[in-house]
Short mmCIF file of N, CA, C and O in Angstrom, two decimals:
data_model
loop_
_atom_site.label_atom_id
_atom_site.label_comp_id
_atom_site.label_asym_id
_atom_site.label_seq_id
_atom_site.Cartn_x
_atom_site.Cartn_y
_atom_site.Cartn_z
N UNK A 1 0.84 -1.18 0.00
CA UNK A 1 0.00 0.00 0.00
C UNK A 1 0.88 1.24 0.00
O UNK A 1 1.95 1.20 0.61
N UNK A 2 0.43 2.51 -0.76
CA UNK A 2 1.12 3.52 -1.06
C UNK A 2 0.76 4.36 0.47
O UNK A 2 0.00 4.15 1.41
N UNK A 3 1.72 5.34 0.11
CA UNK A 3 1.32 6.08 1.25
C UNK A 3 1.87 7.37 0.48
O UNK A 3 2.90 7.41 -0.19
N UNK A 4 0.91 8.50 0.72
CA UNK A 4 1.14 10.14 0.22
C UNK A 4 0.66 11.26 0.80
O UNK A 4 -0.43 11.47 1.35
N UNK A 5 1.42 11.84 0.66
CA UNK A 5 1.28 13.37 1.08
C UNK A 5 1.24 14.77 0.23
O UNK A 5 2.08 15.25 -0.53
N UNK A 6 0.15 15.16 0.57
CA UNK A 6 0.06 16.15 -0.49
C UNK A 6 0.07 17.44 0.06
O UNK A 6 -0.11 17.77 1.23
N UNK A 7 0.27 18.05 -0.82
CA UNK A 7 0.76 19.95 -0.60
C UNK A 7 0.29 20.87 -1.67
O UNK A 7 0.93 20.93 -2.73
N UNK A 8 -0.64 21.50 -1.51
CA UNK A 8 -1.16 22.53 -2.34
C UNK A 8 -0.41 23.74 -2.71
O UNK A 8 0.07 24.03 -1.61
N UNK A 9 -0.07 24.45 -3.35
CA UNK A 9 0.36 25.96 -3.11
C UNK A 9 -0.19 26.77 -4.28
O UNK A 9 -0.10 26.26 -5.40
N UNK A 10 -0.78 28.02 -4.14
CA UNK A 10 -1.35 29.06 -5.01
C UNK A 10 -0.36 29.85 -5.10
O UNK A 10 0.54 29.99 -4.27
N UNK A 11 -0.49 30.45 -6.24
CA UNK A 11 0.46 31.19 -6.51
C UNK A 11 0.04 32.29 -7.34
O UNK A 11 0.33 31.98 -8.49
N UNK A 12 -0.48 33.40 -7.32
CA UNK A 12 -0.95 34.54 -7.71
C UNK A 12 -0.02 35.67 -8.96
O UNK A 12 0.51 36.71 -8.58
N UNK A 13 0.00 35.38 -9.89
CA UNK A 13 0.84 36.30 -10.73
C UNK A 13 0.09 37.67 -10.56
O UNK A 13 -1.01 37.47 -11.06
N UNK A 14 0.14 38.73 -10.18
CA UNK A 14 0.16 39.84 -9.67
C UNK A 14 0.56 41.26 -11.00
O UNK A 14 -0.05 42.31 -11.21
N UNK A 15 1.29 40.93 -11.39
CA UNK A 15 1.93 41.90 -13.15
C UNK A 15 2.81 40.39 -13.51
O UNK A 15 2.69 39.20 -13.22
N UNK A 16 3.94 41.42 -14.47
CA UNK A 16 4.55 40.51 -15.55
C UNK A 16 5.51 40.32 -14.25
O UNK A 16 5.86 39.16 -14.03
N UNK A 17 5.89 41.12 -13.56
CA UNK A 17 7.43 41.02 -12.63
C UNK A 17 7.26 40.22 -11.31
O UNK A 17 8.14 39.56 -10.75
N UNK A 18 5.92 40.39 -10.88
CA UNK A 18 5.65 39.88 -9.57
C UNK A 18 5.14 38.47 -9.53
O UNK A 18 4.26 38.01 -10.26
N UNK A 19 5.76 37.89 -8.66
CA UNK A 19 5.02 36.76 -8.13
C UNK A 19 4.65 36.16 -6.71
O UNK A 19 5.41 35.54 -5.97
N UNK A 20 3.11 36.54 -6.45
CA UNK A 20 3.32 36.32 -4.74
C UNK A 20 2.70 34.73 -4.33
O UNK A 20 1.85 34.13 -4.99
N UNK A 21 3.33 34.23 -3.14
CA UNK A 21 2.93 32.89 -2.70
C UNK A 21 1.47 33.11 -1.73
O UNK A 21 1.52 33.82 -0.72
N UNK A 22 0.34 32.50 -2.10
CA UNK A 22 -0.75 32.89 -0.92
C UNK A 22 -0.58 31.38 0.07
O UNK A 22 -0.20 30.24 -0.19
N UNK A 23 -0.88 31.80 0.83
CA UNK A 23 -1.09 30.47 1.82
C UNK A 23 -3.02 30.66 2.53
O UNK A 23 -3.75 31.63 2.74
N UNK A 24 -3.14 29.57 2.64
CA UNK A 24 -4.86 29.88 3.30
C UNK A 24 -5.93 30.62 2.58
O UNK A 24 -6.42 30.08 1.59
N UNK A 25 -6.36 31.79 2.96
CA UNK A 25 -7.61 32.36 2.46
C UNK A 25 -7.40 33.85 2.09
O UNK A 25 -8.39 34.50 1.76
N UNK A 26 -6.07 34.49 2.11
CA UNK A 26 -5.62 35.39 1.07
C UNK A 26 -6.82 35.48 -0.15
O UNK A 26 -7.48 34.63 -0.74
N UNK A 27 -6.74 36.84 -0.21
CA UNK A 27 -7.27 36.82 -1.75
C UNK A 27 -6.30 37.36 -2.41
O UNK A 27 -5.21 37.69 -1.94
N UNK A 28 -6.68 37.48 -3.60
CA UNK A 28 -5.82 37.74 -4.49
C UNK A 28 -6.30 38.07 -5.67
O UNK A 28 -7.23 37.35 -6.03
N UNK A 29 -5.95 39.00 -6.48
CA UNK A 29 -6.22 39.18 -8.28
C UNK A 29 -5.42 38.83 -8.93
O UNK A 29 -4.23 38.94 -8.64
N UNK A 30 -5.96 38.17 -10.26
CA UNK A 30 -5.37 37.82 -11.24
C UNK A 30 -4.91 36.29 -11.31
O UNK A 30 -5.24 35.62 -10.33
N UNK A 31 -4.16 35.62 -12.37
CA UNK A 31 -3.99 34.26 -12.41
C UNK A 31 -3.52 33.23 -11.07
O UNK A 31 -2.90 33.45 -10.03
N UNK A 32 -4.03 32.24 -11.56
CA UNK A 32 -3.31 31.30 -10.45
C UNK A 32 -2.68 30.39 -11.14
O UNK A 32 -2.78 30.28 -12.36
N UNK A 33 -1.95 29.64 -10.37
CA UNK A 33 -1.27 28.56 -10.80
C UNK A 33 -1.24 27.72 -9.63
O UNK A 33 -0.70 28.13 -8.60
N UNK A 34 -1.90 26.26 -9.73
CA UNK A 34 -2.02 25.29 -8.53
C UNK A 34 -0.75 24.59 -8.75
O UNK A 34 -0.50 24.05 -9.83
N UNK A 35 0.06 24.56 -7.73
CA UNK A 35 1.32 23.61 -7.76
C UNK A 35 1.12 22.95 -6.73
O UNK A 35 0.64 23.46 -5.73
N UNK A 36 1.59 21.16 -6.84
CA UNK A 36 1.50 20.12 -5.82
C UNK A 36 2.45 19.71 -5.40
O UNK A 36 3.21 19.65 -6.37
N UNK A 37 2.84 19.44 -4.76
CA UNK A 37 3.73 18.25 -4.05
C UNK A 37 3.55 16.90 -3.64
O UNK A 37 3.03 16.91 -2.53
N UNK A 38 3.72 16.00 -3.96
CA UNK A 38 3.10 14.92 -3.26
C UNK A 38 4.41 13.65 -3.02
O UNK A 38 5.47 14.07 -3.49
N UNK A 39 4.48 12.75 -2.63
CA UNK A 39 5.55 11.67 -1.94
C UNK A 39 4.81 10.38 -1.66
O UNK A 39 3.63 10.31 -1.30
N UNK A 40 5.68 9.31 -1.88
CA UNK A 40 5.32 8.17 -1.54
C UNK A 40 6.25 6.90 -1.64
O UNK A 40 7.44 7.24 -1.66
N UNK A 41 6.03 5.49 -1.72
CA UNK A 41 6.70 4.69 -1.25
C UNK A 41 5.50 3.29 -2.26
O UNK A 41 4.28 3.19 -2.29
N UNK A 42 6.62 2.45 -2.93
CA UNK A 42 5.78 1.75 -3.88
C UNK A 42 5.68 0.57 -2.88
O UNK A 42 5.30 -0.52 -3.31
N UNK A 43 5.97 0.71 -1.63
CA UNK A 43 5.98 -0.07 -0.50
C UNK A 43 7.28 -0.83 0.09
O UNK A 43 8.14 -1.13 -0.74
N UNK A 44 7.49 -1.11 1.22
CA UNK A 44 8.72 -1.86 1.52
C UNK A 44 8.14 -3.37 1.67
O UNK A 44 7.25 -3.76 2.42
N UNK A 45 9.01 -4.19 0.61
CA UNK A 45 8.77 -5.67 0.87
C UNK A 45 7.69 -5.63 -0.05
O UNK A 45 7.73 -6.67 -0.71
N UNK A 46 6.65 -4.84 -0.43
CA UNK A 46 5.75 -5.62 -1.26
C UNK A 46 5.37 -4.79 -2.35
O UNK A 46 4.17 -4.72 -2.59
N UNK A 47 6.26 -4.07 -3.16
CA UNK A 47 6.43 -3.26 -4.45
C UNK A 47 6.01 -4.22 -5.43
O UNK A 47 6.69 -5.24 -5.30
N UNK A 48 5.03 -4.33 -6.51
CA UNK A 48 5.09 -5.33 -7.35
C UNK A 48 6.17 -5.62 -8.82
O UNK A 48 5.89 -5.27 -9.97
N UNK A 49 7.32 -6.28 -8.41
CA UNK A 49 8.13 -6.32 -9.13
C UNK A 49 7.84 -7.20 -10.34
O UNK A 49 7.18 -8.23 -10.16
N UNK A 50 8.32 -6.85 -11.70
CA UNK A 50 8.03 -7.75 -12.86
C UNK A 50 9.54 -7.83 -13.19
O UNK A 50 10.34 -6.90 -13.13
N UNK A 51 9.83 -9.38 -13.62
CA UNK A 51 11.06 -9.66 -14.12
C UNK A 51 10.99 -8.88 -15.72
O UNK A 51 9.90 -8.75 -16.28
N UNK A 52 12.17 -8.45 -16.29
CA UNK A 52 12.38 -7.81 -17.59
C UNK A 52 13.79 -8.05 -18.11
O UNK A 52 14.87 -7.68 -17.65
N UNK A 53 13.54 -8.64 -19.01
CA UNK A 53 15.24 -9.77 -19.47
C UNK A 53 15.49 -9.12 -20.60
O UNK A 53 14.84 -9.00 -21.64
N UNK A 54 16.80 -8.61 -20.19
CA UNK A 54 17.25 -8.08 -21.60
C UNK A 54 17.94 -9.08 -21.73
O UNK A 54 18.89 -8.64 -22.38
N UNK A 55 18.16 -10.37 -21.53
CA UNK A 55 19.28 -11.69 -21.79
C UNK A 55 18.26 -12.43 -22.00
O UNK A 55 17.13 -12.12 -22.40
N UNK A 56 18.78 -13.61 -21.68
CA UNK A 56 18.20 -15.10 -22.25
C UNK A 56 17.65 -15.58 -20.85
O UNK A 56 17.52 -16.80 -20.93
N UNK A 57 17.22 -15.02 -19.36
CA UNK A 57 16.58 -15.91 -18.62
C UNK A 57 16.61 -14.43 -17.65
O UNK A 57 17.19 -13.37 -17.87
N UNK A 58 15.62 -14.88 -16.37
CA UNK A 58 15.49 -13.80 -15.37
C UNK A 58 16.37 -13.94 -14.73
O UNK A 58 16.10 -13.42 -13.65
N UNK A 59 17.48 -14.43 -14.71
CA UNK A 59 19.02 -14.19 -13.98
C UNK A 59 19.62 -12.97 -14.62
O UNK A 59 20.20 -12.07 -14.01
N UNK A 60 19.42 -13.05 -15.99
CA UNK A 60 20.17 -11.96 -16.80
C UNK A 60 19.45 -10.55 -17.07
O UNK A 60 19.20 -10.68 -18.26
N UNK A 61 19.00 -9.39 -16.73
CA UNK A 61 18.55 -8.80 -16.68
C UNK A 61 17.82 -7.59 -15.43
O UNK A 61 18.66 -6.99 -14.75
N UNK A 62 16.68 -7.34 -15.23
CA UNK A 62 16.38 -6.07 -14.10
C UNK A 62 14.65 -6.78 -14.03
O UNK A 62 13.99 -7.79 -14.28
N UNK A 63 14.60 -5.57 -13.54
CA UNK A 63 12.75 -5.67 -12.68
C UNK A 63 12.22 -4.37 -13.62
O UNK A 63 13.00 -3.75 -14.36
N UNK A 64 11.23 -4.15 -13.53
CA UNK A 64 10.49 -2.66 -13.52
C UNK A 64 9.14 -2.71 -12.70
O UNK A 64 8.52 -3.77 -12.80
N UNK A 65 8.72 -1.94 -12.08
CA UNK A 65 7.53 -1.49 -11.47
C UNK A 65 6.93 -0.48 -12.13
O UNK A 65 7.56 0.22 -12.91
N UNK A 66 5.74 -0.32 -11.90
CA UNK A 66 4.71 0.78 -12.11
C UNK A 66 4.19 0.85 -10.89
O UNK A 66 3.70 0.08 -10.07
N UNK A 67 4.53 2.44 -11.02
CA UNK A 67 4.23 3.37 -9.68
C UNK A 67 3.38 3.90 -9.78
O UNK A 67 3.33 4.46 -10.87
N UNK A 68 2.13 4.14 -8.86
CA UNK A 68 0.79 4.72 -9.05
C UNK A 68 1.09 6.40 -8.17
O UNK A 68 1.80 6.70 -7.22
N UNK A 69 0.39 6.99 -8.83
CA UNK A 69 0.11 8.67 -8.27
C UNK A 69 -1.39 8.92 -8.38
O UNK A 69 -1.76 10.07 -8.64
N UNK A 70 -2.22 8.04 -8.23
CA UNK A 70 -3.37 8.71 -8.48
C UNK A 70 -3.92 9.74 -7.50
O UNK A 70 -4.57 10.74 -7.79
N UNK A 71 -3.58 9.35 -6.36
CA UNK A 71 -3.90 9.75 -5.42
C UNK A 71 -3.76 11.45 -5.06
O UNK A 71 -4.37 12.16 -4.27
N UNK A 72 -2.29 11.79 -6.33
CA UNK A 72 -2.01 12.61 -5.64
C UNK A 72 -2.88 14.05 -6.26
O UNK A 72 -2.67 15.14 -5.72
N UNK A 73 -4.18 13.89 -7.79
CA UNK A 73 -4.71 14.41 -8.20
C UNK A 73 -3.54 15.79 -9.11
O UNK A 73 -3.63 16.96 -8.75
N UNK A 74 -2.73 15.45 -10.03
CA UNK A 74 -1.99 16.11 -10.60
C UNK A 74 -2.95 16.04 -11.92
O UNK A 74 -3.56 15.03 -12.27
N UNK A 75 -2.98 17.58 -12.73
CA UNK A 75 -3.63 17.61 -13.61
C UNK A 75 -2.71 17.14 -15.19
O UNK A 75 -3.31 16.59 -16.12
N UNK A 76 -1.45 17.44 -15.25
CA UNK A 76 -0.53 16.94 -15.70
C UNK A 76 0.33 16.14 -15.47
O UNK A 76 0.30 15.59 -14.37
N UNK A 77 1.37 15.81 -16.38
CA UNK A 77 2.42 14.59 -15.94
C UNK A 77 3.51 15.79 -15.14
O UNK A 77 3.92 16.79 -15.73
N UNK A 78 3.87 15.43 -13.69
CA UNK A 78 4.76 16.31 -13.16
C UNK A 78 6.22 15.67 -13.23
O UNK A 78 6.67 14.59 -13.62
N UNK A 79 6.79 16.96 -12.63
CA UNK A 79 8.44 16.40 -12.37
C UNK A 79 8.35 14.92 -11.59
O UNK A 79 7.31 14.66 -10.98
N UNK A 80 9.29 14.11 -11.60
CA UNK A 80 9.12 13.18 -10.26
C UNK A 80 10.88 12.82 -10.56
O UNK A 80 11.53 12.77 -11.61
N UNK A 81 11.28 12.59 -8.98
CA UNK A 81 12.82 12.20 -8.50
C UNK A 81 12.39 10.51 -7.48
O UNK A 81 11.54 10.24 -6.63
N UNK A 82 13.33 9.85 -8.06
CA UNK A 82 12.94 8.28 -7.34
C UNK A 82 14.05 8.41 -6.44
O UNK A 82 14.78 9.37 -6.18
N UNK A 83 14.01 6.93 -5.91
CA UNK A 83 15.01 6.72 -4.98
C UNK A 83 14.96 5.22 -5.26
O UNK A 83 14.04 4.73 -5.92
N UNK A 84 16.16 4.37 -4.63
CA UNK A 84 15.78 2.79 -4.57
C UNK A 84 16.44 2.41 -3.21
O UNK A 84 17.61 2.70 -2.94
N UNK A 85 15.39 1.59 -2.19
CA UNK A 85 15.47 1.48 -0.98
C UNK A 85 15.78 -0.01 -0.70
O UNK A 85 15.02 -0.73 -1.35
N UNK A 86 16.30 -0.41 -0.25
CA UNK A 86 16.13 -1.79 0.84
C UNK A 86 17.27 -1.99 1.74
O UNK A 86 18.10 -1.29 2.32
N UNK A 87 17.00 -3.16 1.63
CA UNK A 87 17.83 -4.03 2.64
C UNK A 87 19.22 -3.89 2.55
O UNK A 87 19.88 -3.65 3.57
N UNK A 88 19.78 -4.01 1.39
CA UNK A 88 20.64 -4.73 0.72
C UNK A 88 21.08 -5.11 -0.66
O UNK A 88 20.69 -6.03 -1.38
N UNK A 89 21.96 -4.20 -0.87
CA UNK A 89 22.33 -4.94 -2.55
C UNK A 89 21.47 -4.32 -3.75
O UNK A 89 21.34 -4.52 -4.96
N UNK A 90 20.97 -3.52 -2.80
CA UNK A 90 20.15 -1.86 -3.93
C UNK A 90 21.73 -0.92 -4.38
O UNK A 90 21.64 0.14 -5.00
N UNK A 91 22.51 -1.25 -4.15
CA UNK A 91 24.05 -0.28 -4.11
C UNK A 91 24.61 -1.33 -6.11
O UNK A 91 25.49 -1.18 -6.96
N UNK A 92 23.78 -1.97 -5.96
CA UNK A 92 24.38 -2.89 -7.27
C UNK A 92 23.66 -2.50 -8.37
O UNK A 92 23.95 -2.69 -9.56
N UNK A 93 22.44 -1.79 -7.77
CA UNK A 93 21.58 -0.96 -9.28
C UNK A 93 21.85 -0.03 -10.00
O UNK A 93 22.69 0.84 -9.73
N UNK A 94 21.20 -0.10 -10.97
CA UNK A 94 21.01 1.36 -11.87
C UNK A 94 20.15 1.29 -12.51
O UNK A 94 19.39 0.32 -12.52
N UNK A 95 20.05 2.31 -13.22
CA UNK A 95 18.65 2.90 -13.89
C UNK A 95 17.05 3.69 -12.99
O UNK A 95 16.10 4.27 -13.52
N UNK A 96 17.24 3.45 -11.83
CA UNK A 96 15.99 3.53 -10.53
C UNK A 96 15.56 4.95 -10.79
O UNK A 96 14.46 5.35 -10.42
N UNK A 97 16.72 5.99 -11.65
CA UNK A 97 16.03 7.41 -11.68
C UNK A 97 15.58 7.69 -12.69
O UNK A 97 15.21 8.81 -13.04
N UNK A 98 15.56 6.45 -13.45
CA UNK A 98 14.95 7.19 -15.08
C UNK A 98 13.79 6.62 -15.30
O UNK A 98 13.41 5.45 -15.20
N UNK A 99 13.03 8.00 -15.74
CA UNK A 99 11.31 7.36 -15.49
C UNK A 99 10.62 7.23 -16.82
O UNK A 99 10.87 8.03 -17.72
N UNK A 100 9.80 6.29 -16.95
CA UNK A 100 9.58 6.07 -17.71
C UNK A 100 7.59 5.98 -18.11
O UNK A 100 6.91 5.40 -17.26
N UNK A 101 6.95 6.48 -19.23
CA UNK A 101 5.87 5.93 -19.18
C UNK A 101 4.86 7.03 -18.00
O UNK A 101 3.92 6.67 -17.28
N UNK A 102 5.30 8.07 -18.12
CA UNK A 102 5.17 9.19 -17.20
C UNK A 102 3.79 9.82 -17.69
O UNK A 102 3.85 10.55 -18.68
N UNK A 103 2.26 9.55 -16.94
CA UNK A 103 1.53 10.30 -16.71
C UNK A 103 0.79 10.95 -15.65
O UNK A 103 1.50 10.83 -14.65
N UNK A 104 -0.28 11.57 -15.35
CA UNK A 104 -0.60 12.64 -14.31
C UNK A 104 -0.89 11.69 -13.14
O UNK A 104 -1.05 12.21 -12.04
N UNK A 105 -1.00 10.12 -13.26
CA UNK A 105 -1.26 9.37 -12.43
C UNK A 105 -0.16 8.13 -11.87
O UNK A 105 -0.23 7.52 -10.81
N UNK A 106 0.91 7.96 -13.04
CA UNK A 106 1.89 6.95 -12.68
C UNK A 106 2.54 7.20 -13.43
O UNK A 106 2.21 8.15 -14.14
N UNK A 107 3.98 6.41 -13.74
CA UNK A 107 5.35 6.07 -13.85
C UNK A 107 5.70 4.69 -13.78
O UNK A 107 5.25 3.89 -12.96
N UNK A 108 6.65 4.43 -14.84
CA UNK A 108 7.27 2.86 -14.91
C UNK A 108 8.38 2.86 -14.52
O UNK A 108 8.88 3.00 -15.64
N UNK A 109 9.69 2.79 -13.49
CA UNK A 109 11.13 2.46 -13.25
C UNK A 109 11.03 1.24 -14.14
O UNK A 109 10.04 0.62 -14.53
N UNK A 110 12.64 1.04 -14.44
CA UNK A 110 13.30 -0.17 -14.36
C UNK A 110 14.68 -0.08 -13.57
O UNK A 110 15.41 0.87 -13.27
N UNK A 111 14.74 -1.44 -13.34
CA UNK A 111 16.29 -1.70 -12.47
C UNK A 111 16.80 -2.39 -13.20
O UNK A 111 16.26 -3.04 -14.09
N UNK A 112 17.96 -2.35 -12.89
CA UNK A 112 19.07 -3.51 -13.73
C UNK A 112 20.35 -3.79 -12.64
O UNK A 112 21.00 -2.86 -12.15
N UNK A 113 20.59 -5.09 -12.38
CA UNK A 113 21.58 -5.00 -11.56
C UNK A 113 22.56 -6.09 -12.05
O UNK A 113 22.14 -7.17 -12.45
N UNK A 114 23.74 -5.81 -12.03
CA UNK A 114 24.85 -6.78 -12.46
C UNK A 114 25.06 -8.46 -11.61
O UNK A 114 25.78 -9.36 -12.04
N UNK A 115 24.37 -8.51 -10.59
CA UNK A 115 24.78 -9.86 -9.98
C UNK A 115 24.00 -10.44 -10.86
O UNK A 115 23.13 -9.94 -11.57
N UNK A 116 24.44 -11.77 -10.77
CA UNK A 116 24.06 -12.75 -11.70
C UNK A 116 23.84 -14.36 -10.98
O UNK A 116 24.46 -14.65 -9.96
N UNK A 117 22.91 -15.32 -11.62
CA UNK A 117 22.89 -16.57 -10.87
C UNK A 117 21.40 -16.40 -9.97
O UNK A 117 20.84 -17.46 -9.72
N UNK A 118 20.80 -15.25 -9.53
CA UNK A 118 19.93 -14.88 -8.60
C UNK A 118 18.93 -14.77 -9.30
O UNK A 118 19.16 -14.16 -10.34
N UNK A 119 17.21 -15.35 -9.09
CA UNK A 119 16.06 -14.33 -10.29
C UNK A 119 15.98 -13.38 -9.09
O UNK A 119 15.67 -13.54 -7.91
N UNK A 120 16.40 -12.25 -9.89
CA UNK A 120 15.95 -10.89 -9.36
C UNK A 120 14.98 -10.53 -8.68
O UNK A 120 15.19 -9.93 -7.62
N UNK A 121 13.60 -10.83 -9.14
CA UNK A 121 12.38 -10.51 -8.54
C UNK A 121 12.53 -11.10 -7.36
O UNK A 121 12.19 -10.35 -6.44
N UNK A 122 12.93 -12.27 -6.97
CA UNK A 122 12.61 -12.73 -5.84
C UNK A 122 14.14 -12.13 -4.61
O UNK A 122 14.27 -12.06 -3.39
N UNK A 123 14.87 -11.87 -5.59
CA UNK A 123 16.24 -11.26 -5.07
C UNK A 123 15.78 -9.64 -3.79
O UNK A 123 16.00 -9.46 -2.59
N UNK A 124 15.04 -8.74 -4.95
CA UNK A 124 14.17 -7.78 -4.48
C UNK A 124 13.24 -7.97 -3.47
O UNK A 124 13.05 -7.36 -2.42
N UNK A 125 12.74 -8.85 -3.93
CA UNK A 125 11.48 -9.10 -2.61
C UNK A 125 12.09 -9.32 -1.21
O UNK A 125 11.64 -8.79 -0.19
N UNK A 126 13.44 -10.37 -1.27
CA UNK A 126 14.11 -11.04 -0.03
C UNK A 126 14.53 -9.54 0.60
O UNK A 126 14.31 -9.19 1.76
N UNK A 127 15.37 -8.50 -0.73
CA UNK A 127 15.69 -7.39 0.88
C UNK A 127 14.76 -5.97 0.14
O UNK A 127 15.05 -4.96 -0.49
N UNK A 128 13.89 -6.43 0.50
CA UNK A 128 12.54 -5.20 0.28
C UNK A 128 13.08 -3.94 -0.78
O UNK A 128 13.40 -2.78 -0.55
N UNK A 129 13.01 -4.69 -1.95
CA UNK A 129 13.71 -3.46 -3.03
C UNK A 129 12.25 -2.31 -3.16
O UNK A 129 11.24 -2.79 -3.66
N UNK A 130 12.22 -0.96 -2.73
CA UNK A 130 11.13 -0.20 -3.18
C UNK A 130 11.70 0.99 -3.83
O UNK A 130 12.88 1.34 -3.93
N UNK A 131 10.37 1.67 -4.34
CA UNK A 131 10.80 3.00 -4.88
C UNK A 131 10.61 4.10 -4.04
O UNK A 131 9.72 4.55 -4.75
N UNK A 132 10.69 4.99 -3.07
CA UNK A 132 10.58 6.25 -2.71
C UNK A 132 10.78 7.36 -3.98
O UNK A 132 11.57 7.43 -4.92
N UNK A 133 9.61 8.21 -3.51
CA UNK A 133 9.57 9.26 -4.84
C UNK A 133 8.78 10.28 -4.54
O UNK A 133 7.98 10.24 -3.60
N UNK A 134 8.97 11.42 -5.43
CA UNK A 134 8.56 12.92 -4.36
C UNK A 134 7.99 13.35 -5.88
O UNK A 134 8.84 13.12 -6.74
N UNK A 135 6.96 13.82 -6.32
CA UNK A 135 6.26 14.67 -7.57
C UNK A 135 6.23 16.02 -7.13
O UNK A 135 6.27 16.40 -5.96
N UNK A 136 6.14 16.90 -8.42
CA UNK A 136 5.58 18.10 -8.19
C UNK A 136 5.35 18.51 -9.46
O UNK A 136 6.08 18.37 -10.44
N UNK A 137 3.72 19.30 -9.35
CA UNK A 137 3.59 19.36 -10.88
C UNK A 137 1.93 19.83 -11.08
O UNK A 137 1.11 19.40 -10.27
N UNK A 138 1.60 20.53 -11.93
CA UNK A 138 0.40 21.14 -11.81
C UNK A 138 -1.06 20.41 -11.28
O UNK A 138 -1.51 19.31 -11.61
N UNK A 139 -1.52 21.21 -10.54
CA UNK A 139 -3.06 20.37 -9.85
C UNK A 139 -4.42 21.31 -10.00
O UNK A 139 -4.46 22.52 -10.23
N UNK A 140 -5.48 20.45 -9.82
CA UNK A 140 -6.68 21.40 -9.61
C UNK A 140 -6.45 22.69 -8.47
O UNK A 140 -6.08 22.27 -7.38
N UNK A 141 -6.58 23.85 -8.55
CA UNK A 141 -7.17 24.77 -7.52
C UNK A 141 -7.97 24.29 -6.68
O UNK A 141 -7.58 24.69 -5.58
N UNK A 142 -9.25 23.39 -6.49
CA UNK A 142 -10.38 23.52 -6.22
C UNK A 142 -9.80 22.27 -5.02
O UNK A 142 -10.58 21.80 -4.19
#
């Protein structure tokens, strides 16, 4: 299960030069712009990992997940920065920051890790491979 946090901020363009931050029940004239923040965790220990073989068997190759944001109500596809967490033997990856498949609701990682002899997926699962990840990126006002 995901877990998120969300953060609203208004932002009032004022002329061409100004830009003020409102917080609460400020009023304000002229445009807005809803910016979000939101964070989460594709879970520890139970991220749903899919084997993805760029070789000839799931020894040879990475995982990818799809990461859900629905939650976090982004009207567009926002920025997002990952992370890759566990136990153990997350120090042997790469690829965990490049996102892929990016819309206002989710994202695809892949991993790839050089040990070999191991199926991965279950490699991940043993020391809780997850994604931590922070969005920000346009939302409803309302």
């Amino acid at each position: 299960k995901c877990s998120f946090f969300v953060f609203t901020v208004i932002l009032a363009l004022t002329s061409a030069s100004q830009l003020k931050l409102l917080v609460g029940d400020e009023s304000f004239e002229g445009r807005t712009v809803c910016v979000r923040t939101c964070s989460g965790s594709s879970g520890r220990g139970t991220t749903n990992w899919e084997n993805y073989s760029g070789g000839e068997s799931i020894t040879d190759g990475g995982l990818y997940a799809d990461i859900s944001m629905a939650e976090c109500g982004f009207t567009e596809p926002p920025n997002v920065v990952t992370s890759l967490y566990g136990d153990g033997g997350h120090w042997t990856t790469v690829g965990q920051n490049a996102i892929y498949d990016l819309t206002p609701n989710s994202f695809r990682v892949y991993v790839y890790t050089s040990l070999k002899g191991y199926d991965i997926r279950d490699y991940a699962r043993k020391y809780k491979f997850n994604i931590t990840w922070i969005a920000v990126g346009k939302g409803s006002c309302s």
